[in-house]
mmCIF file of C-alpha atoms in Angstrom:
data_model
loop_
_atom_site.group_PDB
_atom_site.id
_atom_site.type_symbol
_atom_site.label_atom_id
_atom_site.label_comp_id
_atom_site.label_asym_id
_atom_site.label_seq_id
_atom_site.Cartn_x
_atom_site.Cartn_y
_atom_site.Cartn_z
ATOM 1 C CA MET U 822 -3.558 30.560 -26.671
ATOM 2 C CA ASP U 823 -2.571 29.747 -23.116
ATOM 3 C CA ALA U 824 -0.530 26.657 -24.005
ATOM 4 C CA PHE U 825 1.177 24.978 -26.939
ATOM 5 C CA ILE U 826 1.944 21.244 -27.061
ATOM 6 C CA ALA U 827 4.290 19.770 -29.674
ATOM 7 C CA VAL U 828 4.095 15.976 -29.996
ATOM 8 C CA THR U 829 5.344 15.127 -33.465
ATOM 9 C CA GLY U 830 7.640 12.144 -33.926
ATOM 10 C CA ASN U 831 10.669 14.434 -34.215
ATOM 11 C CA SER U 832 12.240 15.910 -31.051
ATOM 12 C CA GLU U 833 13.946 18.754 -32.902
ATOM 13 C CA THR U 834 10.677 19.808 -34.566
ATOM 14 C CA ASN U 835 8.916 19.779 -31.206
ATOM 15 C CA ILE U 836 11.585 21.924 -29.557
ATOM 16 C CA MET U 837 11.690 24.412 -32.430
ATOM 17 C CA SER U 838 7.885 24.611 -32.540
ATOM 18 C CA CYS U 839 7.803 25.422 -28.839
ATOM 19 C CA LEU U 840 10.412 28.136 -29.295
ATOM 20 C CA VAL U 841 8.338 29.690 -32.083
ATOM 21 C CA ALA U 842 5.268 29.520 -29.808
ATOM 22 C CA LYS U 843 7.245 31.251 -27.037
ATOM 23 C CA SER U 844 8.210 34.002 -29.466
ATOM 24 C CA LYS U 845 4.483 34.499 -30.128
ATOM 25 C CA LYS U 846 3.908 35.079 -26.375
ATOM 26 C CA ILE U 847 2.368 31.656 -25.621
ATOM 27 C CA LYS U 848 2.564 31.278 -21.819
ATOM 28 C CA LYS U 849 3.187 27.524 -21.533
ATOM 29 C CA THR U 850 4.999 25.224 -23.960
ATOM 30 C CA ILE U 851 5.258 21.439 -23.777
ATOM 31 C CA ALA U 852 7.437 19.292 -26.055
ATOM 32 C CA LEU U 853 7.684 15.540 -26.545
ATOM 33 C CA VAL U 854 11.414 14.811 -26.578
ATOM 34 C CA GLU U 855 12.841 11.328 -27.152
ATOM 35 C CA ASN U 856 16.512 12.291 -27.100
ATOM 36 C CA MET U 857 17.610 12.635 -23.458
ATOM 37 C CA ASP U 858 20.531 14.823 -24.533
ATOM 38 C CA TYR U 859 18.023 17.551 -25.385
ATOM 39 C CA PHE U 860 16.468 17.726 -21.914
ATOM 40 C CA GLN U 861 18.928 20.121 -20.276
ATOM 41 C CA LEU U 862 19.319 22.201 -23.433
ATOM 42 C CA SER U 863 15.574 22.560 -23.974
ATOM 43 C CA HIS U 864 14.945 23.855 -20.456
ATOM 44 C CA SER U 865 17.763 26.371 -20.706
ATOM 45 C CA ILE U 866 16.483 27.828 -23.998
ATOM 46 C CA GLY U 867 12.899 28.280 -22.860
ATOM 47 C CA VAL U 868 10.744 25.170 -23.324
ATOM 48 C CA ASP U 869 8.622 24.967 -20.162
ATOM 49 C CA THR U 870 7.855 21.244 -19.929
ATOM 50 C CA LEU U 871 9.450 18.235 -21.565
ATOM 51 C CA ILE U 872 7.791 14.852 -21.907
ATOM 52 C CA ASN U 873 9.678 11.635 -22.542
ATOM 53 C CA LYS U 874 7.645 8.456 -23.049
ATOM 54 C CA LYS U 875 10.357 6.200 -21.626
ATOM 55 C CA LEU U 876 10.665 8.252 -18.434
ATOM 56 C CA LEU U 877 6.889 8.368 -18.014
ATOM 57 C CA ALA U 878 6.660 4.599 -18.380
ATOM 58 C CA ALA U 879 9.538 4.031 -15.948
ATOM 59 C CA ASN U 880 7.967 6.323 -13.340
ATOM 60 C CA ASN U 881 4.631 4.506 -13.602
ATOM 61 C CA ILE U 882 6.332 1.135 -13.232
ATOM 62 C CA PHE U 883 8.191 2.382 -10.152
ATOM 63 C CA ARG U 884 4.890 3.467 -8.597
ATOM 64 C CA TYR U 885 3.673 -0.129 -8.699
ATOM 65 C CA ILE U 886 6.967 -1.606 -7.512
ATOM 66 C CA ARG U 887 7.102 0.619 -4.454
ATOM 67 C CA ARG U 888 5.213 -0.451 -1.350
ATOM 68 C CA GLY U 889 2.943 1.796 0.675
ATOM 69 C CA GLU U 890 0.404 4.240 -0.680
ATOM 70 C CA VAL U 891 2.692 5.983 -3.179
ATOM 71 C CA LEU U 892 0.625 8.609 -4.987
ATOM 72 C CA ALA U 893 3.394 9.919 -7.200
ATOM 73 C CA LEU U 894 7.038 9.214 -7.859
ATOM 74 C CA THR U 895 9.795 10.701 -9.942
ATOM 75 C CA ARG U 896 13.503 10.081 -10.259
ATOM 76 C CA LEU U 897 15.996 12.912 -10.288
ATOM 77 C CA ASN U 898 18.317 11.989 -13.159
ATOM 78 C CA ASN U 899 21.269 14.181 -12.227
ATOM 79 C CA LEU U 900 21.148 13.003 -8.612
ATOM 80 C CA THR U 901 20.755 9.544 -7.197
ATOM 81 C CA ALA U 902 17.470 10.390 -5.513
ATOM 82 C CA GLU U 903 13.756 9.806 -5.866
ATOM 83 C CA ILE U 904 10.859 12.006 -4.877
ATOM 84 C CA LEU U 905 7.857 10.089 -3.560
ATOM 85 C CA GLU U 906 4.434 11.234 -2.395
ATOM 86 C CA PHE U 907 2.763 9.062 0.251
ATOM 87 C CA GLU U 908 -0.743 9.268 1.660
ATOM 88 C CA VAL U 909 -0.897 8.736 5.423
ATOM 89 C CA LYS U 910 -3.400 6.043 6.394
ATOM 90 C CA ALA U 911 -4.943 5.446 9.831
ATOM 91 C CA ASP U 912 -2.612 2.498 10.453
ATOM 92 C CA SER U 913 0.567 4.152 9.084
ATOM 93 C CA LEU U 914 3.421 4.270 11.598
ATOM 94 C CA VAL U 915 3.823 8.015 10.970
ATOM 95 C CA ASN U 916 0.157 8.820 11.735
ATOM 96 C CA GLY U 917 -0.051 11.161 14.723
ATOM 97 C CA GLU U 918 3.723 11.367 15.090
ATOM 98 C CA ILE U 919 5.903 14.467 15.332
ATOM 99 C CA ILE U 920 8.558 14.522 12.603
ATOM 100 C CA ARG U 921 11.559 14.895 14.907
ATOM 101 C CA GLU U 922 10.451 11.835 16.894
ATOM 102 C CA LEU U 923 10.258 9.603 13.806
ATOM 103 C CA ASN U 924 12.974 7.057 13.129
ATOM 104 C CA PHE U 925 13.436 8.629 9.709
ATOM 105 C CA PRO U 926 16.497 7.558 7.671
ATOM 106 C CA ARG U 927 19.298 10.113 7.364
ATOM 107 C CA GLU U 928 19.361 9.494 3.590
ATOM 108 C CA ALA U 929 15.867 10.984 3.230
ATOM 109 C CA ILE U 930 14.041 14.179 4.053
ATOM 110 C CA ILE U 931 10.420 15.238 4.218
ATOM 111 C CA GLY U 932 10.093 18.054 1.703
ATOM 112 C CA GLY U 933 6.577 19.063 2.646
ATOM 113 C CA VAL U 934 3.055 17.996 3.481
ATOM 114 C CA ILE U 935 -0.224 18.626 1.729
ATOM 115 C CA ARG U 936 -3.098 18.870 4.202
ATOM 116 C CA ASP U 937 -6.621 19.787 3.121
ATOM 117 C CA GLY U 938 -5.270 20.848 -0.276
ATOM 118 C CA LYS U 939 -2.733 23.297 1.193
ATOM 119 C CA GLY U 940 1.043 22.876 0.987
ATOM 120 C CA ILE U 941 2.893 23.069 4.299
ATOM 121 C CA ILE U 942 6.612 23.198 4.989
ATOM 122 C CA ALA U 943 6.884 20.526 7.648
ATOM 123 C CA LEU U 944 9.579 21.226 10.241
ATOM 124 C CA GLY U 945 10.630 19.054 13.194
ATOM 125 C CA ASP U 946 7.683 19.977 15.432
ATOM 126 C CA PHE U 947 5.060 19.187 12.768
ATOM 127 C CA ARG U 948 2.597 16.376 13.574
ATOM 128 C CA ILE U 949 1.714 14.137 10.628
ATOM 129 C CA MET U 950 -1.970 13.188 10.504
ATOM 130 C CA GLU U 951 -4.155 10.698 8.639
ATOM 131 C CA GLY U 952 -5.027 11.961 5.168
ATOM 132 C CA ASP U 953 -1.854 14.037 4.839
ATOM 133 C CA LYS U 954 0.108 13.659 1.630
ATOM 134 C CA VAL U 955 3.799 13.627 2.507
ATOM 135 C CA VAL U 956 6.464 14.421 -0.099
ATOM 136 C CA VAL U 957 9.774 12.675 0.588
ATOM 137 C CA CYS U 958 13.112 13.045 -1.186
ATOM 138 C CA SER U 959 15.232 9.946 -0.666
ATOM 139 C CA LYS U 960 18.305 8.115 -1.819
ATOM 140 C CA PRO U 961 17.426 4.640 -3.137
ATOM 141 C CA LYS U 962 18.947 2.757 -0.181
ATOM 142 C CA ALA U 963 16.523 4.394 2.293
ATOM 143 C CA ILE U 964 13.297 3.874 0.339
ATOM 144 C CA SER U 965 12.384 0.505 1.869
ATOM 145 C CA LYS U 966 12.650 2.007 5.396
ATOM 146 C CA ILE U 967 10.461 4.944 4.375
ATOM 147 C CA GLU U 968 7.871 2.672 2.757
ATOM 148 C CA LYS U 969 7.493 0.765 6.044
ATOM 149 C CA LEU U 970 6.683 4.010 7.856
ATOM 150 C CA PHE U 971 3.784 4.689 5.465
ATOM 151 C CA LEU U 972 2.364 1.132 5.111
#
């Protein structure tokens, strides 16, 4: 098997099942975990991916609350930050602009750009173009400013 997914109603069973799968040389393990206390522990002992229904629902709700063309969003629980992925439209304020010339909030940073299916580390002299997917890491207070740039 290439992957093992444990989605019983019991978090402990799912974690243990994934550990057994790992011991049998399964490359990728995924566990449904309801108890948030198990998240850090599970990663440190070898479970590759953890799924939590509440976090998935919250992330999907946030996608619809946010303005702009947000393709994906996740919250970083240990930090007060969100990671958002925006698609640049023809009428976006960032379209055709060089990163260093943007009025980008100090509480946010562009982590990278996906152009034509290829990931790019976007430095200050990078020009953002229509169709680019821009990954932004931001503190919550700067998100509304960032959304306006991608509307």
